[in-house]
PDB file of C-alpha atoms in Angstrom:
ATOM      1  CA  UNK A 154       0.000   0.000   0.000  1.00 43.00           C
ATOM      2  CA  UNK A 155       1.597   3.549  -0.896  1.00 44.00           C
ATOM      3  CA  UNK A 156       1.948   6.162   1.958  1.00 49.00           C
ATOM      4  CA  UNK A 157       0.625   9.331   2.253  1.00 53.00           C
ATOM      5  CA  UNK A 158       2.553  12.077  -0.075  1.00 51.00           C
ATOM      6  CA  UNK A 159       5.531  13.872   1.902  1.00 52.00           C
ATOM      7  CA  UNK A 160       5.875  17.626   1.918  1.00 42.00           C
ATOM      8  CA  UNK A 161       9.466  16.932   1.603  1.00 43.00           C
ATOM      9  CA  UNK A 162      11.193  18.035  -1.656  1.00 52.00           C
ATOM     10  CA  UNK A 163      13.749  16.113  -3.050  1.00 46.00           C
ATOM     11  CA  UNK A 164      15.967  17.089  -6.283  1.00 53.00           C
ATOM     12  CA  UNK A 165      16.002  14.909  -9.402  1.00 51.00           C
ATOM     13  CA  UNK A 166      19.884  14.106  -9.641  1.00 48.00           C
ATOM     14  CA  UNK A 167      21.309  16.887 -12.175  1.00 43.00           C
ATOM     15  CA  UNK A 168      17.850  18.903 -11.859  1.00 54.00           C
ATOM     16  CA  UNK A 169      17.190  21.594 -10.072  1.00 57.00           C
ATOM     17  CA  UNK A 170      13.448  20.852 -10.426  1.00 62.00           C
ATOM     18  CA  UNK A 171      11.952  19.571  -6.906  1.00 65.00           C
ATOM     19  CA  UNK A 172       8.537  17.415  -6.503  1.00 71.00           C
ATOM     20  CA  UNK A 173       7.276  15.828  -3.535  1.00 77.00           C
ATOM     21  CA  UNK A 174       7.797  12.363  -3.159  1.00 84.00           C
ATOM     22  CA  UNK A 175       5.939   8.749  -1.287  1.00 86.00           C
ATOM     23  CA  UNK A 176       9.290   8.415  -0.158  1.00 86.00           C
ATOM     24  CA  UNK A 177       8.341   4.542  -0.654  1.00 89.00           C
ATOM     25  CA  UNK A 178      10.387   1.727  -2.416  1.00 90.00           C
ATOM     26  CA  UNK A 179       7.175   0.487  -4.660  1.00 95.00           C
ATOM     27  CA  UNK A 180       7.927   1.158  -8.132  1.00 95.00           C
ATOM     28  CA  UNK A 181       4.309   2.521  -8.569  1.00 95.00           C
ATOM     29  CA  UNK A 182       4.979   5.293  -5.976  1.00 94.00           C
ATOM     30  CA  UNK A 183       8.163   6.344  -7.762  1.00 93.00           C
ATOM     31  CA  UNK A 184       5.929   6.339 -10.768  1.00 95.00           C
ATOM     32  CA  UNK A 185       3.415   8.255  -9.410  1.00 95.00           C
ATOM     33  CA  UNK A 186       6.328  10.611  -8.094  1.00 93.00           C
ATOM     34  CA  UNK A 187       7.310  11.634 -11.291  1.00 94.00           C
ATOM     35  CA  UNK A 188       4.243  11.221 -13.655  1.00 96.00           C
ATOM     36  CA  UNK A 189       1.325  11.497 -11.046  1.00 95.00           C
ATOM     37  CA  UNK A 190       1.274  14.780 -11.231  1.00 94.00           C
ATOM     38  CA  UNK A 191      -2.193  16.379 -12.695  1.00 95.00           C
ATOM     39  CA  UNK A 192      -1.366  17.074 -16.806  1.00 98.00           C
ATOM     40  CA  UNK A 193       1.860  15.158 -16.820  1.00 98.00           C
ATOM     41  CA  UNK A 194      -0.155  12.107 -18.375  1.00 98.00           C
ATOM     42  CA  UNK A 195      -1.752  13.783 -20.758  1.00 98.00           C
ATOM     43  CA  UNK A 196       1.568  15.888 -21.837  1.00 99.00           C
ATOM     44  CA  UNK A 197       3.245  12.484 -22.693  1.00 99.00           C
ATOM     45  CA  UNK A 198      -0.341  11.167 -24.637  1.00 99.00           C
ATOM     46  CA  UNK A 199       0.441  14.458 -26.546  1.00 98.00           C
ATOM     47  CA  UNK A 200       4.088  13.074 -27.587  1.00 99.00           C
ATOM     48  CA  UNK A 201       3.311  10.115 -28.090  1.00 98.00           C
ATOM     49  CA  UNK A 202       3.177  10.023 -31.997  1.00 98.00           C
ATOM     50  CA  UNK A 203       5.770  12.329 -32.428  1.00 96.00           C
ATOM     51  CA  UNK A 204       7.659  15.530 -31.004  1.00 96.00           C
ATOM     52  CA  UNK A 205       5.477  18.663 -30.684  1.00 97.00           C
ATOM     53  CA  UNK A 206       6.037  22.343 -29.907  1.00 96.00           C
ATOM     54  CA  UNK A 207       5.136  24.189 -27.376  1.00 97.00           C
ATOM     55  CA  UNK A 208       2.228  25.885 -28.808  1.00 96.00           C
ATOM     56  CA  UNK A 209       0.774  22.728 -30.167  1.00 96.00           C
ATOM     57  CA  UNK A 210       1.386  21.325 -26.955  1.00 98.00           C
ATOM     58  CA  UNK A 211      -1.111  24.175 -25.609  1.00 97.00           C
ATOM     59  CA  UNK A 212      -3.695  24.130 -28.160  1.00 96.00           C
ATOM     60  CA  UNK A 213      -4.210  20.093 -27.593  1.00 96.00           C
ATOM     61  CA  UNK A 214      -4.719  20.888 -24.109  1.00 97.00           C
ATOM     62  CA  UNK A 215      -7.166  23.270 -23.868  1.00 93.00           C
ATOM     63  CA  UNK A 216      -7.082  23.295 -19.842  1.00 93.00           C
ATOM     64  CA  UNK A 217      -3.863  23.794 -19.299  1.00 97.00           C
ATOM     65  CA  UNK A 218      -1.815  27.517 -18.183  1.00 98.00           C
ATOM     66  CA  UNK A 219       1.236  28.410 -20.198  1.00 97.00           C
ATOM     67  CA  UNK A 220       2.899  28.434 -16.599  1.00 98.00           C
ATOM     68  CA  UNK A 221       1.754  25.168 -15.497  1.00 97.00           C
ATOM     69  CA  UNK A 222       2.686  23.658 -18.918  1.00 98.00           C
ATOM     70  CA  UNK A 223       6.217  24.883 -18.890  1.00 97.00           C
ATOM     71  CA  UNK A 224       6.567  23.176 -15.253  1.00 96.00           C
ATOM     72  CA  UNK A 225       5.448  20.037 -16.183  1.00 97.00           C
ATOM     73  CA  UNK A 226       7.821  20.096 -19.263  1.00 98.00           C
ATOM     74  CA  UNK A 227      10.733  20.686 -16.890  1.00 96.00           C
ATOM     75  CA  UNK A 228       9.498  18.120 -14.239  1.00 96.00           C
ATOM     76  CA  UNK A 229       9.533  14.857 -17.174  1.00 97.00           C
ATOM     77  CA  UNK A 230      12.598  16.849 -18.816  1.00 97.00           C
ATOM     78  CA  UNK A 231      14.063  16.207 -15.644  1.00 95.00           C
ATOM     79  CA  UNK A 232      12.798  12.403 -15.027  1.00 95.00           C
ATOM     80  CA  UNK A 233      14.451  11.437 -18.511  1.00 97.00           C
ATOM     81  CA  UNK A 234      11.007  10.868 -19.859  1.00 98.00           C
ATOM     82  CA  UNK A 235      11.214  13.791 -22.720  1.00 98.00           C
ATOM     83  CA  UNK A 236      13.852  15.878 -24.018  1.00 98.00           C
ATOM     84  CA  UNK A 237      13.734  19.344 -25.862  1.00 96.00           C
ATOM     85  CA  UNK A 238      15.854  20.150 -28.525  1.00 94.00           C
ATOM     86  CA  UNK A 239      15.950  23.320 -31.545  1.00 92.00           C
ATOM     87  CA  UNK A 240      15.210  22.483 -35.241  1.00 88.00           C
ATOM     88  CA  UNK A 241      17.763  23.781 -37.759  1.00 86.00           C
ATOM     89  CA  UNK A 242      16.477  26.656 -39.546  1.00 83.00           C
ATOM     90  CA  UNK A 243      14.433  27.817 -41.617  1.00 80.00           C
ATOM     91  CA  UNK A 244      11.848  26.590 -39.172  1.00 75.00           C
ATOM     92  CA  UNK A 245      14.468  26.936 -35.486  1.00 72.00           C
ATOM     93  CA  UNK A 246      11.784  26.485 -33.525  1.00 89.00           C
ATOM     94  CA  UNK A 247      12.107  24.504 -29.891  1.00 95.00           C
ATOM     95  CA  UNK A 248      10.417  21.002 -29.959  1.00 97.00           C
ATOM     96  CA  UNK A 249       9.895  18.472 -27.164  1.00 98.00           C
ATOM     97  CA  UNK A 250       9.634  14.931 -27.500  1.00 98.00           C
ATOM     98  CA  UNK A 251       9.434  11.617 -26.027  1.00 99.00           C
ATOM     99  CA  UNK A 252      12.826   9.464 -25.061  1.00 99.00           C
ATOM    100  CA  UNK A 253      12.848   6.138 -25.789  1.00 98.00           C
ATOM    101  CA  UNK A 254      12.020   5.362 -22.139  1.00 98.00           C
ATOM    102  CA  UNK A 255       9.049   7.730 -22.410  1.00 99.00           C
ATOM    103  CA  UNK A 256       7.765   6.095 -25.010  1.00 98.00           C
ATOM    104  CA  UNK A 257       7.999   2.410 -23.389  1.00 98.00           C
ATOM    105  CA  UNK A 258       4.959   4.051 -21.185  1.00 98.00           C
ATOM    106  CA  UNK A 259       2.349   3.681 -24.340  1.00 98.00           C
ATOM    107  CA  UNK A 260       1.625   0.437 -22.873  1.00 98.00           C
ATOM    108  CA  UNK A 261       0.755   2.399 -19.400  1.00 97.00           C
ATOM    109  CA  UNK A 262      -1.856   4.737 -20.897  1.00 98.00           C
ATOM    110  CA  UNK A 263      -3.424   1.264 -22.910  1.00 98.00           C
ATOM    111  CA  UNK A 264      -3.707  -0.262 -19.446  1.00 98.00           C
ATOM    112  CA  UNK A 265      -5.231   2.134 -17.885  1.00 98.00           C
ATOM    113  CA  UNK A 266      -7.607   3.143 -20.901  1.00 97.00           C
ATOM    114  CA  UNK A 267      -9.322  -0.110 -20.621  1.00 97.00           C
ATOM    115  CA  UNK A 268      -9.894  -0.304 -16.933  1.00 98.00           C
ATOM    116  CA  UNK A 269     -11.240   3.359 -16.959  1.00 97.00           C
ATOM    117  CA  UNK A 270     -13.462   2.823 -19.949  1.00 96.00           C
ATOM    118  CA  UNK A 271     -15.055  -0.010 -17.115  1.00 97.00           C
ATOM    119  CA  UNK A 272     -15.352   3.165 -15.047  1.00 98.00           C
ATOM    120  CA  UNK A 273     -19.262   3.649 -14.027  1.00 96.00           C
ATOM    121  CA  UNK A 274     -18.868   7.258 -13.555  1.00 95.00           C
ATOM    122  CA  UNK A 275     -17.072   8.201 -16.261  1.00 94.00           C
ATOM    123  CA  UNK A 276     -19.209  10.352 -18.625  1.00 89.00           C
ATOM    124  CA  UNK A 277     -19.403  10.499 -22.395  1.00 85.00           C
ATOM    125  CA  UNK A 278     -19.124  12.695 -24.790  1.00 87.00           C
ATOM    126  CA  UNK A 279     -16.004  14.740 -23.829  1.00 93.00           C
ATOM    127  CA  UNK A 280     -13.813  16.608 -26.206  1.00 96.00           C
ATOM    128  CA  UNK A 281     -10.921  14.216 -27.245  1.00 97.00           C
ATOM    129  CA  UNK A 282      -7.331  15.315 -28.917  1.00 98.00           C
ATOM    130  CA  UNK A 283      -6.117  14.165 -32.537  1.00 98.00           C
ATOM    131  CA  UNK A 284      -3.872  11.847 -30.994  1.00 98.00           C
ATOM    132  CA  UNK A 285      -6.081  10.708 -28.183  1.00 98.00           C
ATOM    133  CA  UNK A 286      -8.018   9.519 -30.523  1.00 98.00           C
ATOM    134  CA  UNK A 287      -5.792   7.580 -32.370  1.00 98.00           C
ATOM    135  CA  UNK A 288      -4.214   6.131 -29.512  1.00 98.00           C
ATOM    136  CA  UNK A 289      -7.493   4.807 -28.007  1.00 98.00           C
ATOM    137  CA  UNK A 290      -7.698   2.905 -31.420  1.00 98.00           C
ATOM    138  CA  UNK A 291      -4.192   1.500 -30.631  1.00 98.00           C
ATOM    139  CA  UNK A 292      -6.025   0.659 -27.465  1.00 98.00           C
ATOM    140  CA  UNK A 293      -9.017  -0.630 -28.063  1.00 98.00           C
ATOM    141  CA  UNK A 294      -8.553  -2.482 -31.457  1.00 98.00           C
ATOM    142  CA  UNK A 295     -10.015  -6.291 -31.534  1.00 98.00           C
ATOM    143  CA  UNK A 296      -7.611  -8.191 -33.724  1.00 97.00           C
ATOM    144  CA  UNK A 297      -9.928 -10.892 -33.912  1.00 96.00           C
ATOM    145  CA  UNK A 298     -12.436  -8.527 -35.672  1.00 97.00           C
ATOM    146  CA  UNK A 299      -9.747  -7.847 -38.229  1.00 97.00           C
ATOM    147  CA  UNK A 300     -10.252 -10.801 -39.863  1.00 94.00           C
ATOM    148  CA  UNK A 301      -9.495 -11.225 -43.582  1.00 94.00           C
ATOM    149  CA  UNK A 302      -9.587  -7.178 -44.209  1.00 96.00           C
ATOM    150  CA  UNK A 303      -6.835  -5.999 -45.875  1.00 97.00           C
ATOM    151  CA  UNK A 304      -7.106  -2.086 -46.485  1.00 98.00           C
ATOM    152  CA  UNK A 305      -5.769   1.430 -45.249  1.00 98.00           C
ATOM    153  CA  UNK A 306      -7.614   4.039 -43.704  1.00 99.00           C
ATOM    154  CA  UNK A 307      -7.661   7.612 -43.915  1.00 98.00           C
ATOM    155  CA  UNK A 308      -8.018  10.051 -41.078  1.00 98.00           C
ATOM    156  CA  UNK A 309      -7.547  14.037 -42.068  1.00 98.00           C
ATOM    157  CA  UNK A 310      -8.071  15.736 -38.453  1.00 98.00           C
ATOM    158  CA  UNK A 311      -7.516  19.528 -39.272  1.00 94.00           C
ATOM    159  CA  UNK A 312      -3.665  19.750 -40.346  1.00 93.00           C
ATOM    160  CA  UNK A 313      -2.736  16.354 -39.266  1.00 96.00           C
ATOM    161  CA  UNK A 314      -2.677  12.917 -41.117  1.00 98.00           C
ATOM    162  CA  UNK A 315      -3.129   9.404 -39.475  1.00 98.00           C
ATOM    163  CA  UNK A 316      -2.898   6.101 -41.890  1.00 98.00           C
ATOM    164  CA  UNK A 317      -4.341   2.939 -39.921  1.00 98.00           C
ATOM    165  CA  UNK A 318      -3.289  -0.614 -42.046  1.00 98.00           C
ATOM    166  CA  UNK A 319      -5.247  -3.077 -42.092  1.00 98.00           C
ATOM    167  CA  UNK A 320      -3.051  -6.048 -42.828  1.00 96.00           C
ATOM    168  CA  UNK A 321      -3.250 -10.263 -41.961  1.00 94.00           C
ATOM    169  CA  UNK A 322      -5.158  -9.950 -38.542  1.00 95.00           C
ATOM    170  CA  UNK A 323      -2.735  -6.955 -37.662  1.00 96.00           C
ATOM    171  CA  UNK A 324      -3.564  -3.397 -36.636  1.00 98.00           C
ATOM    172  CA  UNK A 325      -0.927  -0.563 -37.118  1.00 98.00           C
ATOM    173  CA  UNK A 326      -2.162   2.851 -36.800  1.00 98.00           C
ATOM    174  CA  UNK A 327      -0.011   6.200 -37.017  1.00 96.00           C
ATOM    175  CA  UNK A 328       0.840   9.796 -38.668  1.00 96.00           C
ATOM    176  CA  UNK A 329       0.961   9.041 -42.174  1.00 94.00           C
ATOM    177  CA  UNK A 330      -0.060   9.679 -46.209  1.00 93.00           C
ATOM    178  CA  UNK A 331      -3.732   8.990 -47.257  1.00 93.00           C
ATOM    179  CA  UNK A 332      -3.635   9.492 -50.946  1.00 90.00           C
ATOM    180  CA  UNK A 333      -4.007   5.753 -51.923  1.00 94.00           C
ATOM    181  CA  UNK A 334      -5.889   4.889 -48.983  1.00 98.00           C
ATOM    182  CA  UNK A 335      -9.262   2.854 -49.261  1.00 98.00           C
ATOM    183  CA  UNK A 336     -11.405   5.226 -47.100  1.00 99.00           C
ATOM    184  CA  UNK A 337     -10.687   8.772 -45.815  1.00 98.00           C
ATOM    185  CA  UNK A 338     -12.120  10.290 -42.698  1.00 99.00           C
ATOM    186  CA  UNK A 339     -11.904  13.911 -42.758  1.00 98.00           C
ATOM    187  CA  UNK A 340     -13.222  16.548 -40.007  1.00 98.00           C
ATOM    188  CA  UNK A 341     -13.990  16.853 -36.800  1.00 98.00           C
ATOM    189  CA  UNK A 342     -11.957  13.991 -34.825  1.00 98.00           C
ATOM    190  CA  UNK A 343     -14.875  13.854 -32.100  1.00 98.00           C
ATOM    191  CA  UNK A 344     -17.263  13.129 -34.557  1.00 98.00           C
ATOM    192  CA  UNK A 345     -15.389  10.139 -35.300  1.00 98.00           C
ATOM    193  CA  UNK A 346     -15.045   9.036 -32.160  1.00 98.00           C
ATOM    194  CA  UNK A 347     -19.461  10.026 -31.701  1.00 98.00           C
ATOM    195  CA  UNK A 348     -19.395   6.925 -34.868  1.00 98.00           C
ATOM    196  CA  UNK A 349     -17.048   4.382 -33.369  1.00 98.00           C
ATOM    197  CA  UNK A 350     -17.737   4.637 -29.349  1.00 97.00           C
ATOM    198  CA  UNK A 351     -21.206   6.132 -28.896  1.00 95.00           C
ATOM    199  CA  UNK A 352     -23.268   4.419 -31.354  1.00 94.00           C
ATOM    200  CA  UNK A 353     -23.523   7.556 -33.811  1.00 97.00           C
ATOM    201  CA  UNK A 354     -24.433   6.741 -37.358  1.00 98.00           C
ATOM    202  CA  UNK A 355     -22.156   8.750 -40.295  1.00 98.00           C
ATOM    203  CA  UNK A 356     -25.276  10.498 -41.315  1.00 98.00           C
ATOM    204  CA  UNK A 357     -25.600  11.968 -38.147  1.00 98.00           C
ATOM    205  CA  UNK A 358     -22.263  13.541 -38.138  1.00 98.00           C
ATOM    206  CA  UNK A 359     -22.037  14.231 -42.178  1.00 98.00           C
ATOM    207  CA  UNK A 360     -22.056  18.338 -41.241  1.00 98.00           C
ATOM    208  CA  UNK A 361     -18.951  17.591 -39.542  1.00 98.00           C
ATOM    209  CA  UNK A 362     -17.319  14.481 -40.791  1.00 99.00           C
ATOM    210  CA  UNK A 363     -16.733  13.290 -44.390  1.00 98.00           C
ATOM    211  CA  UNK A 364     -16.352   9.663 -45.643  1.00 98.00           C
ATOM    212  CA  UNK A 365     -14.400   9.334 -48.850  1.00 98.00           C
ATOM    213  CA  UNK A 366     -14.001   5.604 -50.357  1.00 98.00           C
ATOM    214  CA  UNK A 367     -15.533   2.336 -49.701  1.00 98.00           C
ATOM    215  CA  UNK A 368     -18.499   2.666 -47.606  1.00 98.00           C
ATOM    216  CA  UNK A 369     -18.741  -0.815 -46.911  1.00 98.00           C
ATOM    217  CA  UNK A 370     -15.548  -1.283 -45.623  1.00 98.00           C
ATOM    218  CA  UNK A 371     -15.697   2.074 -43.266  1.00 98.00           C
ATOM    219  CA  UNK A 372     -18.935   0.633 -41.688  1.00 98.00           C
ATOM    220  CA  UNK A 373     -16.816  -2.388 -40.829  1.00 98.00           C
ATOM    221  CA  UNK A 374     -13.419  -0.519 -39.402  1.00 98.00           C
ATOM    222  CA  UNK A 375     -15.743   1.587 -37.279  1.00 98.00           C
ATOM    223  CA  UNK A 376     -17.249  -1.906 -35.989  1.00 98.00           C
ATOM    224  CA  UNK A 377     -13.183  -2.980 -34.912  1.00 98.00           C
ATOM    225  CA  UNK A 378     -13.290  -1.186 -31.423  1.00 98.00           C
ATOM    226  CA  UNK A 379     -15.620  -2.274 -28.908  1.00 98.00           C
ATOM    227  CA  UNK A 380     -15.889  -0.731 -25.611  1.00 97.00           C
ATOM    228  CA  UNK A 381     -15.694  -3.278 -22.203  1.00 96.00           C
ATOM    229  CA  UNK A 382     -18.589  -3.788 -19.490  1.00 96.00           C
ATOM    230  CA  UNK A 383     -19.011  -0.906 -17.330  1.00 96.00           C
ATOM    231  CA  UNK A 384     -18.261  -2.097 -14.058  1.00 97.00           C
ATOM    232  CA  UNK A 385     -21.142  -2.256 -11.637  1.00 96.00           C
ATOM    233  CA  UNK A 386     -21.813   1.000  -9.467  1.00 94.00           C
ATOM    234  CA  UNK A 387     -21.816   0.684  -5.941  1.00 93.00           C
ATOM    235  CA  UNK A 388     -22.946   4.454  -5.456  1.00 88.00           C
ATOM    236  CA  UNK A 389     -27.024   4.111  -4.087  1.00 80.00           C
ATOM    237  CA  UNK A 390     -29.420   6.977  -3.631  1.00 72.00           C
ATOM    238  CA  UNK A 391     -28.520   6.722   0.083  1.00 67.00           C
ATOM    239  CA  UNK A 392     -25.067   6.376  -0.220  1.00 61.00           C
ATOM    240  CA  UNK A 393     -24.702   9.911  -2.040  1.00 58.00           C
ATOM    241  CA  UNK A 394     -27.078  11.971   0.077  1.00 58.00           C
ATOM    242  CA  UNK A 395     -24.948  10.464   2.929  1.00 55.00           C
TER     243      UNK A 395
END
C-alpha cells in the first residue's frame, strides 16, 4: 500500500526541479512521483506520436496555463522521460519529444484506458485530442475482428494525417499519407469518435465528418473497437445523500 505524499522536496539528480515524493520503495509510488502529477499524463499522450512544440502542446490541451505547462515540461525533462531540442532553420523552432524510455509508457496509458473505460462514472461525450483519438484505437482495437480485411484508412483531423493498415489480422495505426488509402475520414476527430464509441451513425455527423471511399468497408473498421462492461456501481441513492 503507498503512503501518504511527503511535503518533503527532493531534487532529481542533475535537476534543479523539486517534486514531492511517497518516499516509498514500490515502483508505482516512484511512478506516481514523477508522472502522477495532474497534466503530466496527458503531456506524454500528446508526444506520443511524435515531437510537438510548445504551442501545439497548448492548443491540444485546452485546460492547461502556459505556466503550469512549462513546469510540467521541466518536471519529465528532468525524469528522462522527454527531451527538448531546436530544429535547424528555416523553421528553429524549440520542440519536445518523447525518449525512448518515455515512449515504453504507451503500454501504461493502454492499461489504464481499458480499466477506466469499465469506469461507471465516467461520462461520455467529452472533447478528445487528434492523438487521443488515435491512440485509443491502438487501445481498443479487436484483432480478432480484423479478420481477412486488408485495407488502409484515412483520417484528415484539421492539419494532421493518421494512416491505420489493415493487414493479416494486424492493426498498425499512425501519422501518415492517405492518398491511396481505401477510405478517408476527414473533419472533426470527435465526430469520429461520436461513430465508433457512442453508437452515432455517419449520417448523423455528415455536417462535420466526411467519408471518402468504400463505404462498406468504413462501416466495418468503425465496428473494430468495442468498448468493455461498465463495471457495476456501488454508489445508491442513500449512499450519495450520505
Amino acid at each position: 500500500m503507498l503512503c501518504n505524499r511527503q511535503v518533503i522536496k527532493y531534487n532529481y539528480g542533475f535537476s534543479n526541479v523539486k517534486k514531492r515524493a511517497y518516499l516509498d520503495g514500490c515502483a508505482v509510488a516512484h511512478a506516481l512521483d514523477i508522472i502522477g502529477d495532474r497534466w503530466a499524463m496527458p503531456i506524454m499522450r500528446e508526444l506520443m506520436l511524435g515531437p510537438k512544440r510548445f504551442t501545439d502542446l497548448r492548443a491540444s490541451l485546452p485546460g492547461i496555463s502556459a505556466n503550469v505547462l512549462t513546469q510540467r515540461l521541466e518536471e519529465l525533462e528532468a525524469a528522462s522521460i522527454l527531451i527538448r531540442r531546436r530544429l535547424p532553420p528555416p523553421a528553429a523552432s524549440q520542440i519536445y519529444e518523447l525518449t525512448d524510455w518515455g515512449r515504453e509508457s504507451e503500454i501504461l496509458f493502454q492499461v489504464l484506458g481499458r480499466w477506466a473505460c469499465r469506469s461507471p462514472t465516467m461520462q461520455p461525450g467529452q472533447p478528445m485530442s487528434n492523438v487521443s483519438v488515435i491512440l485509443s484505437m491502438r487501445t481498443m482495437i479487436d484483432r480478432g475482428r480484423i479478420g481477412d480485411m486488408d485495407a488502409a484508412i484515412g483520417m484528415r483531423f484539421g492539419e494532421e494525417v493518421f494512416r491505420a493498415t489493415l493487414k493479416s489480422g494486424d492493426f498498425i495505426i499512425h501519422r501518415g499519407e492517405t492518398e491511396d488509402a481505401d477510405v478517408i475520414f476527414s473533419g472533426d476527430q470527435n465526430a469520429l469518435v461520436a461513430v465508433v464509441y457512442g453508437g452515432a451513425r455517419f449520417e448523423d455527423v455528415a455536417d462535420v465528418l466526411t467519408v471518402e471511399g468504400d463505404r462498406e468497408l468504413a462501416e466495418r473498421f468503425i465496428r473494430l473497437f468495442p468498448l468493455p462492461p461498465k463495471a457495476p456501481s456501488t454508489v445508491t441513492p442513500e449512499t450519495t445523500a450520505s
